[in-house]
Steps between C-alpha positions, in 0.01 A plus 500: 500500500739611226636144471147365454429764237822421310430127517148560372635704208751230411223240507283700263785519247492121451156406375518121530664521843218729614241260359666209680523688830133604484396143421696359792369775728141423401551130567665569836217731612235242405694214659575707811135583546415130480772431754357762736125454455494131414399318185145604402202271461317508167207684657279590203334287236727646234813412696381144564446461126852624431636244744298222334661597169846504659451157656378362168794641305741377766372147430601543135155528346276775364170400661331237718244225435136613501246442775209281391155656519374270776782630726497860373287648785762386751800648317377827351754771582477874437670611176600142413396288202419136570386414145640422244807502725562624853703821499485863617339739255783752509784531246806284575769768543495537878463125552813437293701749707379350828590152373847628410540633855404157634746313280792737562452595867256241638195722563250669269533833681851538362340547161339814644837627622670413171235672289523821705877502454459452124238776486733737688781427254270536197358829628850642547593387149185659359550830684852532362331547161230736628689740727848585630717223654485660846123524497470147359688350795342733758144432379560124503632513857203717595265238350675215684469684830135593452372172352735274694435651844243781519223347293512165681314667787239663280126505567460272197783248547390226262506681163773743604751283688729409212759319712256350751246351262480225238290715264782559252524879473879486465486262203251726323714804581805319362327447166383862482848634586659290225237618251533872573877488544546319170258734323681813614838357403383382157391854423852626579705211361323193357683176577385140513561491877259787562243333275536174692435696821175635350400149397582350839303775671195430285529124558525548878198731498300248297587237762400716798248771405401436136216753483687780674813401305302546179391845615860615549617318186266697273656845558844338500428345160378837371825667606713222352303512175554876475871444545515236224294708257651847552861433599732556205831464686517120480456298181212255476716189497669602824166576664371157395802322648518718811130532587246300303679164481608461868172645626303267276697192610453573871127570457454183293668287767287667768183437298589133450562458874165656592321294235657184641400596854144588398469172311614304807261679739190581294537266203508795259823691421300821441291492820659635817423325830368834622248513214383144555462549875296816446274316258450213745432697819410867440168638385620846417724564197855628519420839346214750515423468129443122522177316585440279803576131468377182663778331704531129423647363825365730769263227626794295630610778737392530866248775574751753633716459188199534268407820679852633453505422130148624423456795735839642599603582143202685353512698176549871563499805281764766467325735743527241777872474433542878505336516842798310640763704315622719795554198726653311209753776430601503866551123497680523167744743655553256786586229249763709325647646816485871430479643852373859543849636439528293184165630377612859568819444301301355211268801502794743504685311231204446269536850353835409350440129456200508265689725258712202394337275239597167661342601830163499325538127439423402865186715478399321179560156651308583816213635292474163326524321835228707666261468205557124489454486875171692490325281243532186717188384679637408842330692777821494704730620223549860612488397865753221543658395171770763466769232473370440146665830403853385583594494126497879518709521817846540336375804311386656830859480623632633168265798526597545865872504409444759229290706741789496746724619219264785407444597864876518549534726195219729620631532856871517422492874425378560857683240706806432286706192588276429799206411274573126478534476878178697547309259275650200680406648839148565372461136395633371831282736703194399297546128558224352723625425849255225602639233264854567623388470862324174422805376311720572803247319718519195272879501522471496879251211487729308266788531744288395797263240351658375180365461143139395453259462212267796515231682305228746585215293358410155641514190279495122522878483529506531882262202510734309272800574722304399810421160351860453387621582847250289696444205264800476266464126438133510387336622182194716530174589326367843602147615412470879493184702566518825299878504530703543180782251455756386245593137448842384386549386139504131599184491710508129580861512621460820705543505876166683521209477257277805527136469396179702509260377766197356318321369810551184702321272256665631184842508668489122533583467133835672553566334836456156342730600216776580753434254787851523649485874567413673825186711443474856629253787469575873483214745561455860384721625784781266391466292817628148443322202654545129446213305350313268737370163388154650446640772274695245303 
């Protein structure tokens, strides 16, 4: 035990070595989980959209050709534009990382593993500026353990499973960690490198969660402005060269990239794909203070998709959101991995933590986040969309580290040198046992059965693999009845073309367009059956 403790102390004395070790550890945990549990299916609409982006970028282009209106009812997909071009509505950040994983390692899932490793390294680097070196490394390892293993078996796996999902939480967390780490370091010693980190963090946030990134950027900009206005230690020319110039260059390049991407997808450099998609398909506005709108392309969607767009996301008021607050807080805690012991430590340490001025900054940022979260109209916001708050996650760990520090100071007078071991034992004892049991069970299955693709929610991917296994030499046309799907970027060249079932008579138009394909039908229960001559 003493050798481990001495090795840990030596690691914390070398910042960049600690950052590298945490990054490699995060990548290994994510990769190891994929090795044990199998490569996940993209099981939600959001994940399928991310994979469409990744496939498109991997082909060396920014978007795909549009679907003509006379074919639109067949190819409408949830959260996907088909006019003026065909592309997912989400920002491009996660798609770029997944495409990088495909090009470097041969599979998109490696982008998930890579991004979690980068987030782990960035969080460690950030925490070195926010707390002591020991707590920086310990908190990062604690995060890797909780997010990389414990949270993968959560009640809400899709938005919470950072290393077992294509949603892109790690990329967003990477941007936030660079922003807050650079901001804290600029306040202590302004250099162009720290300013570049702030700029990169803002650019990554704008490419993953632009609205939530804006909410955390506002208090960060206020703090940085106060530093530039009130700080008299550094001369103005140095501050311009060290902060304003490098930050401005990085932000300008990021703005030009987003403008180019928006222009390619929407035809307007100042209109996000998300905005255009919302205008085309949703009746309700984005925010409570906006008026309802008339969607322009909702008539092309099948009935179940129209119902989803028009009914599932109804405008709410703040009181409706507040009704879900207790459940939301519980789920929020699950996202950020503070087990009961961790919560107890935070409560004990808060007395000393909030007395330090920088520890009020996480409270300020989260106040902006929660206000911005509450004024959105989505009926499911406080129920399921907690992954939108990932830009604030690094500050949760910073506050947790400082709470550990304060708790240690408060308890040291009673327990002396045993305090650090007592806190460690408390965290270990408070860890949930069920995820670890399930993790051990998965290791056993991996040794006995071998790796498989797996996911809790069903999707069309098992159907795809069945057709590839049974009929590898044919190409297929599959009509889906109330089953969401995602086509490949090159629809005409794809092994399977997925289409919405428009009825036997209307389907003839598509069947005649692709006469060489084997026609199949998938019903609501995802049961695959081959089309008979009468159905064709």
